[in-house]
Coordinates of C-alpha atoms in Angstrom, one line a residue:
M1 CA 12.7 -27.5 1.3
T2 CA 13.7 -27.2 5.3
N3 CA 14.8 -24.1 6.9
S4 CA 18.3 -24.7 8.8
N5 CA 17.6 -21.7 11.4
L6 CA 16.3 -24.2 14.0
G7 CA 17.2 -21.7 16.5
K8 CA 14.6 -18.9 15.5
M9 CA 11.2 -18.7 16.5
S10 CA 8.7 -16.0 15.4
R11 CA 6.0 -14.5 17.5
V12 CA 2.5 -14.6 16.3
F13 CA -0.3 -12.7 18.1
K14 CA -3.4 -14.7 18.2
E15 CA -6.7 -14.4 20.0
K16 CA -10.0 -15.6 19.8
A17 CA -12.5 -13.3 18.2
D18 CA -16.1 -12.9 16.7
D19 CA -17.4 -10.4 14.2
A20 CA -17.4 -7.6 16.9
T21 CA -14.2 -8.1 18.9
K22 CA -11.8 -8.7 16.0
Y23 CA -11.9 -5.0 15.2
D24 CA -10.7 -4.2 18.8
F25 CA -7.9 -6.7 18.0
A26 CA -7.0 -5.1 15.0
A27 CA -6.4 -1.6 16.6
R28 CA -4.5 -3.3 19.7
A29 CA -2.4 -5.1 17.0
L30 CA -1.5 -2.0 15.4
D31 CA -0.6 -0.7 18.7
Q32 CA 2.2 -3.4 18.9
F33 CA 4.0 -1.8 15.9
S34 CA 3.3 1.9 16.9
D35 CA 7.1 2.9 16.5
K36 CA 7.0 1.4 12.9
I37 CA 3.8 3.4 12.2
A38 CA 4.9 6.6 13.8
S39 CA 8.3 6.6 11.9
A40 CA 6.5 5.8 8.4
S41 CA 5.6 9.2 6.5
S42 CA 3.6 6.9 3.8
I43 CA 1.7 3.7 4.5
F44 CA 0.3 1.4 2.0
I45 CA -2.5 -1.1 3.0
K46 CA -3.2 -4.2 0.8
P47 CA -6.6 -6.0 1.4
N48 CA -7.6 -9.2 -0.1
L49 CA -9.9 -8.0 -2.8
V50 CA -10.7 -11.1 -5.1
S51 CA -14.1 -10.4 -6.6
K52 CA -17.5 -9.2 -6.0
E53 CA -18.2 -11.9 -3.3
P54 CA -18.4 -10.2 0.2
Y55 CA -16.4 -11.4 3.2
P56 CA -15.1 -14.1 4.0
T57 CA -13.9 -14.2 0.1
T58 CA -12.5 -10.5 0.5
T59 CA -11.5 -8.5 3.5
D60 CA -14.2 -7.2 5.8
P61 CA -14.9 -3.7 4.9
Q62 CA -15.4 -2.7 8.7
L63 CA -11.7 -4.2 9.4
L64 CA -10.4 -2.0 6.7
H65 CA -12.3 1.0 8.3
T66 CA -10.8 0.3 11.7
V67 CA -7.4 0.3 10.2
L68 CA -8.2 3.5 8.3
E69 CA -9.3 5.1 11.3
Y70 CA -6.3 3.9 13.5
L71 CA -4.1 5.6 10.7
S72 CA -6.2 8.7 10.3
D73 CA -3.2 11.0 11.0
H74 CA -1.0 9.3 8.4
A75 CA -0.7 9.5 4.5
V76 CA -2.3 6.1 3.6
T77 CA -3.2 4.5 0.1
V78 CA -5.2 1.4 -0.2
G79 CA -4.5 -0.9 -3.4
D80 CA -5.0 -4.4 -4.8
G81 CA -5.2 -6.2 -8.1
P82 CA -8.5 -8.2 -8.3
A83 CA -8.5 -11.7 -9.6
F84 CA -8.0 -11.6 -13.3
D85 CA -11.0 -13.9 -14.0
A86 CA -13.3 -11.8 -11.6
P87 CA -16.6 -11.3 -13.1
L88 CA -17.4 -7.9 -14.7
N89 CA -20.3 -6.2 -13.0
A90 CA -21.2 -3.1 -11.1
F91 CA -18.2 -3.8 -8.8
F92 CA -15.7 -3.9 -11.4
D93 CA -14.8 -1.7 -14.5
R94 CA -15.1 -3.5 -17.6
K95 CA -12.2 -1.7 -19.3
S96 CA -9.3 -1.8 -16.6
R97 CA -10.8 -4.6 -14.5
G98 CA -10.5 -1.9 -11.6
V99 CA -12.7 -1.6 -8.6
T100 CA -15.6 0.9 -9.1
T101 CA -17.2 3.2 -6.3
H102 CA -19.7 0.7 -5.8
H103 CA -17.5 -1.7 -4.2
P104 CA -17.7 -1.8 -0.4
L105 CA -13.9 -1.8 0.2
K106 CA -13.7 1.4 -2.3
S107 CA -16.5 3.0 -0.2
V108 CA -14.7 2.6 3.0
C109 CA -11.7 4.3 1.4
D110 CA -14.0 7.1 0.1
E111 CA -15.5 7.5 3.4
H112 CA -11.9 8.3 4.8
G113 CA -10.7 10.3 1.8
V114 CA -8.1 7.6 0.9
D115 CA -7.1 6.5 -2.5
F116 CA -7.8 3.1 -3.8
V117 CA -5.4 2.0 -6.4
N118 CA -6.1 -0.4 -9.1
L119 CA -2.8 -2.4 -9.2
N120 CA -3.6 -4.2 -12.3
K121 CA -3.3 -1.0 -14.2
G122 CA 0.4 -0.9 -13.5
P123 CA 3.0 0.3 -13.7
F124 CA 4.9 -3.0 -13.5
A125 CA 8.6 -3.8 -13.6
K126 CA 10.4 -7.2 -13.8
R127 CA 11.9 -8.1 -10.6
R128 CA 14.5 -10.8 -10.5
S129 CA 15.9 -12.4 -7.4
D130 CA 19.3 -13.6 -6.6
R131 CA 18.0 -17.2 -7.6
G132 CA 17.6 -15.7 -11.0
F133 CA 13.8 -16.0 -11.0
G134 CA 12.1 -13.0 -12.4
V135 CA 8.4 -11.9 -11.8
F136 CA 6.4 -8.9 -13.0
L137 CA 5.2 -6.8 -10.0
S138 CA 3.5 -3.6 -9.4
T139 CA 5.9 -0.7 -8.5
V140 CA 3.4 1.1 -6.5
P141 CA 3.8 -0.5 -3.0
G142 CA 7.6 -0.2 -3.3
S143 CA 7.3 3.6 -2.9
F144 CA 5.8 3.7 0.5
D145 CA 7.8 3.5 3.9
L146 CA 5.5 1.1 5.4
K147 CA 3.4 -1.7 3.9
I148 CA 0.2 -3.6 5.9
S149 CA -1.3 -6.4 4.6
L150 CA -5.1 -7.5 5.5
P151 CA -5.6 -11.0 4.1
V152 CA -8.2 -13.5 4.8
L153 CA -7.3 -16.9 5.8
K154 CA -8.8 -19.5 3.5
S155 CA -8.3 -22.9 1.8
H156 CA -7.4 -22.6 -1.7
F157 CA -8.2 -25.3 -4.5
V158 CA -4.7 -24.8 -6.2
C159 CA -2.4 -23.7 -3.6
T160 CA -4.1 -25.4 -0.4
L161 CA -3.9 -22.4 1.8
T162 CA -4.1 -18.4 1.0
G163 CA -3.1 -16.2 3.7
A164 CA -0.3 -13.9 4.7
V165 CA 2.1 -15.1 2.0
K166 CA -0.3 -15.4 -0.8
N167 CA -1.9 -12.0 -0.5
Q168 CA 1.1 -10.5 -2.1
F169 CA 0.3 -12.4 -5.4
G170 CA -2.3 -9.7 -6.2
L171 CA 0.8 -7.4 -6.9
V172 CA 1.7 -9.8 -10.0
K173 CA 0.6 -8.4 -13.5
P174 CA -2.4 -9.8 -14.4
T175 CA -1.3 -11.4 -17.8
E176 CA 1.5 -13.1 -15.6
R177 CA -1.1 -14.5 -13.3
V178 CA -3.3 -15.7 -16.1
R179 CA -0.1 -17.6 -17.7
L180 CA 1.0 -19.1 -14.3
H181 CA -2.3 -20.4 -13.5
A182 CA -3.0 -21.9 -16.8
S183 CA 0.4 -23.6 -17.2
G184 CA 1.0 -24.5 -13.4
V185 CA 4.7 -23.9 -14.2
N186 CA 6.3 -21.9 -11.5
L187 CA 3.1 -20.7 -9.9
H188 CA 4.3 -21.6 -6.6
K189 CA 7.7 -20.1 -6.8
S190 CA 6.2 -16.9 -8.3
I191 CA 4.0 -16.5 -5.2
A192 CA 6.9 -16.9 -3.0
E193 CA 8.9 -14.8 -5.2
A194 CA 6.4 -12.0 -4.8
A195 CA 6.2 -12.1 -1.4
V196 CA 10.0 -12.0 -0.8
L197 CA 10.7 -9.4 -3.6
E198 CA 8.2 -6.9 -2.2
P199 CA 7.9 -7.7 1.6
F200 CA 5.2 -6.3 3.9
D201 CA 5.9 -5.0 7.4
I202 CA 2.8 -5.9 9.3
F203 CA 0.0 -8.6 8.7
I204 CA -3.4 -8.5 10.4
V205 CA -5.2 -11.9 9.3
D206 CA -8.8 -12.5 9.6
A207 CA -9.6 -15.9 10.5
V208 CA -13.0 -15.4 12.2
E209 CA -14.9 -16.7 9.2
T210 CA -13.3 -18.8 6.5
L211 CA -13.8 -20.7 3.5
V212 CA -12.8 -24.4 3.0
N213 CA -12.5 -26.5 -0.2
A214 CA -11.7 -23.2 -2.3
Q215 CA -11.0 -19.6 -1.9
E216 CA -14.3 -18.3 -3.5
L217 CA -17.9 -19.4 -3.2
R218 CA -18.0 -19.5 -7.2
Y219 CA -15.4 -22.3 -7.1
G220 CA -17.3 -24.2 -4.6
G221 CA -15.8 -22.6 -1.3
T222 CA -18.0 -23.2 1.8
K223 CA -18.3 -20.9 4.6
A224 CA -16.9 -22.1 8.1
H225 CA -16.5 -20.6 11.5
L226 CA -12.8 -20.4 13.0
G227 CA -13.2 -17.4 15.4
Y228 CA -9.7 -16.2 15.5
V229 CA -7.5 -13.3 14.5
L230 CA -3.8 -13.2 13.8
A231 CA -1.2 -10.8 13.4
G232 CA 2.5 -10.2 13.3
T233 CA 5.5 -9.5 11.2
D234 CA 6.5 -12.9 9.7
P235 CA 4.1 -14.1 7.2
I236 CA 5.4 -17.8 7.2
A237 CA 4.8 -18.0 11.1
I238 CA 1.4 -16.5 10.7
D239 CA 0.5 -19.2 8.2
C240 CA 1.8 -21.9 9.9
A241 CA -0.4 -20.9 12.8
G242 CA -3.2 -20.5 10.2
L243 CA -2.6 -24.0 9.0
E244 CA -3.2 -25.3 12.4
L245 CA -6.6 -23.4 12.5
L246 CA -7.8 -24.5 9.0
R247 CA -7.0 -28.2 9.9
T248 CA -9.9 -28.1 12.5
V249 CA -12.4 -27.4 9.7
D250 CA -11.0 -28.8 6.5
G251 CA -10.3 -32.4 6.8
R252 CA -8.0 -32.5 3.6
L253 CA -5.3 -30.6 5.5
A254 CA -5.0 -33.3 8.1
G255 CA -1.3 -34.1 8.5
K256 CA -0.2 -31.4 6.2
T257 CA 2.6 -29.2 7.2
I258 CA 4.2 -26.3 5.1
D259 CA 6.4 -28.8 3.3
N260 CA 3.1 -30.0 1.5
I261 CA 2.2 -26.3 0.5
P262 CA 4.7 -25.6 -2.0
H263 CA 4.5 -21.7 -2.1
L264 CA 4.9 -21.6 1.8
A265 CA 7.9 -24.2 1.6
F266 CA 9.7 -22.1 -1.3
A267 CA 9.2 -19.0 0.6
E268 CA 10.5 -20.3 3.7
S269 CA 13.7 -21.7 1.8
Y270 CA 13.9 -18.1 0.3
G271 CA 14.4 -16.6 3.9
L272 CA 11.0 -14.9 4.2
G273 CA 10.5 -16.3 7.6
E274 CA 10.3 -19.0 10.2
R275 CA 7.9 -22.0 10.5
R276 CA 8.6 -22.2 14.2
H277 CA 6.5 -19.9 16.1
E278 CA 4.8 -19.1 19.4
C279 CA 1.4 -17.7 19.5
V280 CA 0.7 -15.2 22.2
G281 CA -2.2 -13.0 23.1
L282 CA -1.8 -9.1 22.9
T283 CA -2.4 -8.7 26.6
G284 CA 0.5 -11.1 27.5
T285 CA 3.3 -9.3 25.6

């Protein structure tokens, strides 16, 4: 599954960062898209909220704080659908599997007076691509003018890599996620279709700290330091740049390209973005 648009090349903003400077990067990255932001009357933000585990399993609450502070003059809503198998505890409501006020990301939203929507509660609609493939997606993000994604770059024990493209899988109906993970049938296509059917406009990907071997500590993930932050509008290009970073700490990724990562290969073949990319610093644009 190789994209034929060989003349195209996407730009990825990439800078070295630590747990302090990445917040400044996030604000400067949003400056790059000030025209998009200014023209939007409503903005939806999707963090990577998987379970009760803290960053880097989930989006850094301080990064979400930085983004909400930047967008303080806009009508903003934050939302995600936590993992269907997230352990139920003080952070998650037993009945709805929704995020409670105790979760750090929800607390940040409360501090800013911003609603946090549990996408697992619906409503959902079956969306069908021109390839005839259907997937049940939350209808919430589609009602917003601008959509911003805040994933964490990590290894994934099923999908090899989780980053800009896979973050949209949180929009899929929980029962569908259960079925797809249990059977493995069409899992990777569904991840790609979700990203194509409900595309996001801006991505800020935290790659300062990461997990290798698995996407959560409870599944055997091990913390590792990468020391970078990525941003852009092309999720394929961003994940390609992320793969290059992850190779430095995860030996299993040696020699792999997106052709070896099915959901990225499908997403590229569906026209979501370009693997050919150039990495530039924000100050060099």
